[in-house]
Rosetta silent file (secondary structure, phi, psi, omega in degrees, C-alpha in Angstrom):
SEQUENCE: XXXXXXXXXXXXXXXXXXXXXXXXXXXXXXXXXXXXXXXXXXXXXXXXXXXXXXXXXXXXXXXXXXXXXXXXXXXXXXXXXXXXXXXXXXXXXXXXXXXXXXXXXXXXX
SCORE:     score description
SCORE:     0.000 S_00000001
   1 L     0.000  -59.601  157.802   67.959   66.863  116.447 S_00000001
   2 L    93.042  153.395  177.736   70.474   68.759  114.642 S_00000001
   3 L  -118.067  119.604  173.832   74.254   69.343  115.556 S_00000001
   4 L   -77.000  165.793  172.789   75.255   72.093  117.763 S_00000001
   5 L  -124.570   94.708  160.843   78.556   74.152  117.281 S_00000001
   6 L   -93.969  127.038 -161.794   79.825   74.738  120.950 S_00000001
   7 H   -72.058  -25.131  156.652   83.057   76.314  120.547 S_00000001
   8 H   -21.774  -67.108 -167.586   84.537   74.122  123.807 S_00000001
   9 H   -47.783  -73.985  154.537   83.254   70.919  121.634 S_00000001
  10 H   -27.616  -65.264 -175.493   85.021   72.241  118.263 S_00000001
  11 H   -43.014  -23.734  172.520   87.925   73.518  119.431 S_00000001
  12 H   -76.332  -49.604  173.890   90.028   70.097  119.825 S_00000001
  13 H   -41.824  -77.373 -166.147   88.493   69.313  116.167 S_00000001
  14 H   -45.483  -50.639 -172.787   89.443   72.545  114.593 S_00000001
  15 H   -33.146  -66.161 -175.447   92.614   72.616  116.432 S_00000001
  16 H   -66.788  -18.511 -178.336   93.652   69.045  115.131 S_00000001
  17 H   -78.977  -22.844  175.411   92.264   69.840  111.443 S_00000001
  18 H   -58.204  -63.909 -157.274   94.846   73.415  111.562 S_00000001
  19 H   -65.495  -63.760  153.654   97.544   70.877  112.397 S_00000001
  20 H     1.042  -73.941 -147.951   96.422   68.233  109.267 S_00000001
  21 H   -82.254  -18.811  168.874   96.106   70.682  107.374 S_00000001
  22 H   -70.248  -63.091 -168.648   99.639   72.497  108.052 S_00000001
  23 H   -77.462  -40.176  152.246  101.591   69.302  108.714 S_00000001
  24 L  -139.910  116.026 -168.570   99.906   67.124  105.543 S_00000001
  25 L   -89.446  129.861 -179.074   98.501   69.241  103.282 S_00000001
  26 L   -47.890  -32.302 -167.393   95.931   67.711  100.695 S_00000001
  27 L  -149.007  139.468 -172.171   97.770   69.807   97.902 S_00000001
  28 L   -50.037  129.568  153.806  101.087   72.058   97.798 S_00000001
  29 L  -120.791  146.553  152.569   99.651   75.754   98.841 S_00000001
  30 L   -45.798  150.637 -169.473  102.196   79.165   98.400 S_00000001
  31 H   -80.230  -24.176  171.773  103.005   80.719  101.583 S_00000001
  32 H   -65.272  -46.938  164.168  100.680   83.858  100.500 S_00000001
  33 H   -63.200  -52.178 -149.291   97.766   81.119  100.462 S_00000001
  34 H   -83.613  -30.427  179.504   98.524   79.348  103.440 S_00000001
  35 H   -57.872  -47.705 -178.827   99.197   82.694  105.475 S_00000001
  36 L   -93.866   53.195  170.813   95.495   83.490  104.591 S_00000001
  37 L   -88.304  148.060 -176.945   93.846   80.472  104.918 S_00000001
  38 L   -54.191  -30.859  176.130   90.395   80.701  106.261 S_00000001
  39 L   -56.235  -53.054 -179.619   90.773   78.004  108.964 S_00000001
  40 H   -50.743  -50.688  171.757   93.537   79.825  110.106 S_00000001
  41 H   -92.516    6.553  159.535   91.859   83.331  110.570 S_00000001
  42 H   -82.507  -39.349  159.731   89.238   81.802  112.025 S_00000001
  43 H   -73.431  -19.428 -171.609   91.216   80.383  114.923 S_00000001
  44 H   -68.090  -40.833  178.198   93.355   83.455  114.867 S_00000001
  45 H   -56.775  -31.412 -141.738   89.781   85.150  115.732 S_00000001
  46 H   -95.477  -47.932 -148.734   89.024   82.937  118.356 S_00000001
  47 L  -115.273   72.543 -169.939   92.703   82.678  120.121 S_00000001
  48 H   -42.278  -46.391  177.600   94.292   86.227  120.420 S_00000001
  49 H   -62.623  -38.253  179.375   97.995   84.311  121.055 S_00000001
  50 H   -58.618  -36.025 -163.671   97.465   82.404  117.771 S_00000001
  51 H   -86.007  -25.828  163.125   96.420   85.704  116.025 S_00000001
  52 H   -36.271  -53.313 -147.025   99.764   87.684  117.655 S_00000001
  53 H   -92.969  -30.660 -177.251  102.080   84.705  116.137 S_00000001
  54 H   -62.699  -83.549  174.268   99.851   85.353  112.611 S_00000001
  55 H    -6.368  -55.361  136.144  100.706   88.914  112.788 S_00000001
  56 H   -36.775  -45.076 -178.303  104.386   88.483  112.976 S_00000001
  57 H   -91.136   -0.504  176.620  104.560   86.245  110.349 S_00000001
  58 H   -94.694  -26.522 -179.676  102.531   88.427  108.025 S_00000001
  59 H   -70.891  -40.556  158.856  104.765   91.289  109.110 S_00000001
  60 H   -52.479  -20.699 -171.811  107.765   89.282  108.193 S_00000001
  61 H  -105.231   -0.743  150.083  106.553   88.328  105.048 S_00000001
  62 L    95.225   34.973 -169.552  106.251   91.789  104.238 S_00000001
  63 L   -99.803   88.437  150.365  102.394   92.135  104.428 S_00000001
  64 L   -78.926 -157.357 -169.017  101.272   95.353  105.158 S_00000001
  65 H   -88.916  -26.019  154.530   98.072   96.737  106.633 S_00000001
  66 H   -33.571  -71.207 -147.437   97.230   97.313  102.576 S_00000001
  67 H   -82.538  -27.486 -177.086   98.218   94.348  101.581 S_00000001
  68 H   -74.451  -28.737  175.722   96.608   92.373  104.499 S_00000001
  69 H   -73.063  -38.104  177.615   92.966   94.227  103.902 S_00000001
  70 H   -76.806  -15.456  160.457   93.328   92.986  100.147 S_00000001
  71 H   -77.606  -30.749  163.592   93.661   89.790  101.521 S_00000001
  72 H   -60.424  -41.450 -165.312   90.647   89.585  103.754 S_00000001
  73 H   -42.942  -33.913 -163.526   88.262   91.614  101.748 S_00000001
  74 H   -86.676  -18.564  175.514   87.011   88.594   99.905 S_00000001
  75 H   -59.228  -36.768  178.843   86.559   86.568  103.218 S_00000001
  76 H   -57.064  -73.019  176.876   84.786   89.617  104.331 S_00000001
  77 H   -43.926  -42.235 -167.123   82.381   89.705  101.080 S_00000001
  78 H   -67.807  -58.397  172.196   81.899   86.062  101.162 S_00000001
  79 L   -27.143  132.942 -155.718   80.546   86.155  105.078 S_00000001
  80 L   -90.278  -30.899 -174.902   77.025   85.395  105.285 S_00000001
  81 L   -98.496  133.333  142.280   76.372   87.207  108.717 S_00000001
  82 H     6.275  -68.349 -154.206   76.703   90.155  110.475 S_00000001
  83 H   -77.138  -33.828 -163.057   78.470   88.907  113.306 S_00000001
  84 H   -80.328  -18.424  165.007   81.131   86.911  111.034 S_00000001
  85 H   -68.109  -46.732 -166.968   81.619   90.077  109.354 S_00000001
  86 H   -76.702  -42.603 -174.059   82.104   92.448  112.439 S_00000001
  87 H   -60.698  -78.261  168.263   84.516   89.853  113.654 S_00000001
  88 H   -18.524  -68.784 -172.030   86.533   89.761  110.440 S_00000001
  89 H   -60.719  -36.615  178.289   86.741   93.753  110.539 S_00000001
  90 H   -70.058  -33.268  172.945   87.895   93.766  114.259 S_00000001
  91 H   -68.886  -20.906  176.322   90.469   91.260  113.726 S_00000001
  92 H   -89.521    4.853  177.750   91.846   93.464  110.647 S_00000001
  93 H  -100.983  -49.420 -172.221   91.472   96.342  112.964 S_00000001
  94 H   -46.975  -46.722 -154.874   93.582   94.368  115.623 S_00000001
  95 H   -76.214  -30.557 -167.623   96.333   93.772  112.942 S_00000001
  96 H   -67.344  -47.403  166.642   96.225   97.392  112.048 S_00000001
  97 H   -89.786    9.653 -178.816   97.110   98.391  115.204 S_00000001
  98 H   -80.812  -34.365  160.114   99.687   95.938  116.446 S_00000001
  99 H   -46.106  -36.486  173.904  102.639   97.515  114.690 S_00000001
 100 H   -73.454  -19.902  178.627  101.953  100.692  116.490 S_00000001
 101 H   -95.182  -13.208 -168.194  101.768   98.681  119.699 S_00000001
 102 H  -106.797  -40.808 -161.121  105.071   96.667  118.984 S_00000001
 103 L  -154.560   53.196  172.351  107.264   98.423  116.632 S_00000001
 104 L   -30.024  149.685  149.645  106.298  102.235  117.441 S_00000001
 105 L   -55.952  163.748 -177.824  107.692  104.962  114.740 S_00000001
 106 L  -101.414  127.261 -176.277  110.707  106.444  115.801 S_00000001
 107 L   -91.599  160.685 -176.999  110.350  110.019  117.050 S_00000001
 108 L  -114.704  138.455  176.978  111.899  112.833  115.306 S_00000001
 109 L  -100.229    0.000    0.000  113.537  115.875  116.848 S_00000001
């Protein structure tokens, strides 16, 4: 028989699991580890509003594109199939372009 992973069916469970992890963590985690939690990254890939909030938290925490790349690289290497790798890379590209969209560099005269 098997279990299928329908996105609509699993979303409430994944959201509740994320909420539990945030509000009742099993162990103390540092802010850096929390910001790059694999469950939060997966949720951000699927939810653009959540992704934008996460991008803002990364920026406020001082992570530039190189810092985010270094944090996401182990997840990319660990990904087993090309679809997950392409989603993760696309997510990184979204973050790379995000500061230019919302915080453009000042024009110099």
